[in-house]
């Protein structure tokens, strides 16, 4: 008989889930007393006590350092709170899209995902805990706010300290508890994900075991085209963010010209970056637009049809151009995949994407890196053109949204908050509208200046303060927002989006095309002066 213990604790004030769960340094979870336990208890407390004895929770993660410790705690706390069933990936490994899929398939009440996604791993890296609801999608703000409120008042948690599971053993492990029904944990092998990088001959590469199974075994790409497929707690020292900076090895390999298609994934397999031969980069905002424009090449959409399109606010307007041409509804949501869930559940949305290397559809409720790559492969197979040709044709037909994002990571939080506050004050001055800003031979006139707010068309919930937008008369946009996924200091994101339809200009270098707008953004915000940062950490 397993013993249930109630442990007195002190609440923490900093357990507010961000864009995608609670992300902190591993050391915060490890060294602060009861830190992880408190947050896990707060999550489980949102499952109604009356539901728990019939409830199943899915648990999985990206294999990063501290994940196994966190899973043991989840098992012990879930059992002590009367949750009846846990379904866990063998060794705890399961990609984020796989967790979403399994929650839906087995009709679980939700799931807990152990990942800090694209943030570095290892003992000095980041860890994260995220709650997904029964639809398979990340918990919406109503629920994450509830978790935060519980965490701020938490005085005790319940735990079965002696209950230990063998994470490596496939199958059922059952435990007798004094006051509840027997508690069962089932371990499965779920084709799991893992870190970044892989390139492929003709085909892509992908996330660990999925890549091997689908891209190599099923599609016949050579085995050596799948790189970095074995999960490691520190991602082999790599930064698991699939962008041009952190997937530099892949970019270099692709530049060699030997491969036609390359793709990189993040730690938990939900993000993707697509490259063509010679390292031709597909901007994520363009990637979802290309998939939308070629929707008939994708078997899933041939079956289901397409109900609507969506992008996050900072994502470029490339998708809007396709939506207009296809006469499809386009939703503009705040940053965070959780905002797409309600639209999908209501049958209003089929395909969506974000500038932050996220692309997905309503087959699940998370972005899905491998799905996006398979969508691209379907398009390549139908059109029999290269990635570069497809992209260039697209720009010829729809015009091009030049897009760039500057990330300033680990900026002093006070300085970053003050910069945003001061900019907002300046933007809200009535004289700001109509103001002209010049750089080089370009002049832009402000048409709209606001802090983006979103009203969910399904449940009417309102999300405010989602990013400062300066929209100019020609439609060009400068956007500033603070990241909700960083773990130390503040990350300032600057996004620039500018549309060009002149066929003579669409092949230019985005950094050259957008230089005047970047210059204006830096001057208006006084980012350099106020943060002391002279250059971004990452440019996309
Ligand atoms: C998460 C969210 C995405 C979001 C991204 C960046 O992705 O699911 O919707 O775009 O973070 O958010 P931020 O700009 O606030 O850092 P992931 O892959 O980290 O789970």
mmCIF file of C-alpha atoms and ligand atoms in Angstrom, residues 19-20 23 116-119 130 138 266 268 270-271 312 335-338 340 354-356 366-367 405 481-486 493 495, ligand 1:
data_model
loop_
_atom_site.group_PDB
_atom_site.id
_atom_site.type_symbol
_atom_site.label_atom_id
_atom_site.label_comp_id
_atom_site.label_asym_id
_atom_site.label_seq_id
_atom_site.Cartn_x
_atom_site.Cartn_y
_atom_site.Cartn_z
ATOM 1 C CA UNK A 19 3.916 31.972 -24.026
ATOM 2 C CA UNK A 20 4.283 28.215 -23.669
ATOM 3 C CA UNK A 23 10.337 28.015 -18.362
ATOM 4 C CA UNK A 116 11.811 24.244 -22.756
ATOM 5 C CA UNK A 117 11.495 23.741 -26.495
ATOM 6 C CA UNK A 118 14.095 25.760 -28.399
ATOM 7 C CA UNK A 119 15.912 26.887 -25.244
ATOM 8 C CA UNK A 130 3.587 22.931 -19.804
ATOM 9 C CA UNK A 138 -1.724 24.151 -24.833
ATOM 10 C CA UNK A 266 13.824 22.049 -32.213
ATOM 11 C CA UNK A 268 10.581 18.905 -28.787
ATOM 12 C CA UNK A 270 7.288 21.218 -32.973
ATOM 13 C CA UNK A 271 9.374 23.813 -34.825
ATOM 14 C CA UNK A 312 0.253 35.196 -35.232
ATOM 15 C CA UNK A 335 1.929 34.988 -30.385
ATOM 16 C CA UNK A 336 1.423 31.528 -28.872
ATOM 17 C CA UNK A 337 0.076 28.355 -30.426
ATOM 18 C CA UNK A 338 -2.602 28.191 -27.722
ATOM 19 C CA UNK A 340 -5.212 28.713 -32.531
ATOM 20 C CA UNK A 354 4.072 31.611 -36.994
ATOM 21 C CA UNK A 355 7.243 33.485 -37.823
ATOM 22 C CA UNK A 356 8.918 31.591 -34.956
ATOM 23 C CA UNK A 366 0.344 21.772 -31.487
ATOM 24 C CA UNK A 367 2.603 22.901 -34.252
ATOM 25 C CA UNK A 405 13.236 39.446 -36.758
ATOM 26 C CA UNK A 481 7.349 42.692 -27.994
ATOM 27 C CA UNK A 482 8.953 40.940 -25.059
ATOM 28 C CA UNK A 483 9.343 37.206 -25.464
ATOM 29 C CA UNK A 484 7.338 34.978 -23.141
ATOM 30 C CA UNK A 485 9.654 31.986 -23.450
ATOM 31 C CA UNK A 486 12.979 33.278 -22.107
ATOM 32 C CA UNK A 493 11.933 40.875 -30.274
ATOM 33 C CA UNK A 495 9.849 42.283 -36.174
HETATM 34 C C1 LIG B 1 6.352 28.951 -28.275
HETATM 35 C C2 LIG B 1 4.930 29.119 -28.728
HETATM 36 C C3 LIG B 1 4.874 29.818 -30.056
HETATM 37 C C4 LIG B 1 5.625 31.138 -29.984
HETATM 38 C C5 LIG B 1 7.044 30.885 -29.520
HETATM 39 C C6 LIG B 1 7.821 32.163 -29.296
HETATM 40 O O1 LIG B 1 6.996 28.048 -29.109
HETATM 41 O O2 LIG B 1 4.257 27.888 -28.824
HETATM 42 O O3 LIG B 1 3.548 30.019 -30.391
HETATM 43 O O4 LIG B 1 5.630 31.772 -31.226
HETATM 44 O O5 LIG B 1 7.027 30.192 -28.298
HETATM 45 O O6 LIG B 1 7.256 32.881 -28.260
HETATM 46 P P1 LIG B 1 7.972 34.157 -27.679
HETATM 47 O O7 LIG B 1 8.132 35.120 -28.825
HETATM 48 O O8 LIG B 1 7.040 34.658 -26.622
HETATM 49 O O9 LIG B 1 9.324 33.734 -27.149
HETATM 50 P P2 LIG B 1 7.904 26.881 -28.525
HETATM 51 O O10 LIG B 1 8.407 26.145 -29.717
HETATM 52 O O11 LIG B 1 8.981 27.590 -27.750
HETATM 53 O O12 LIG B 1 7.015 26.088 -27.634
#
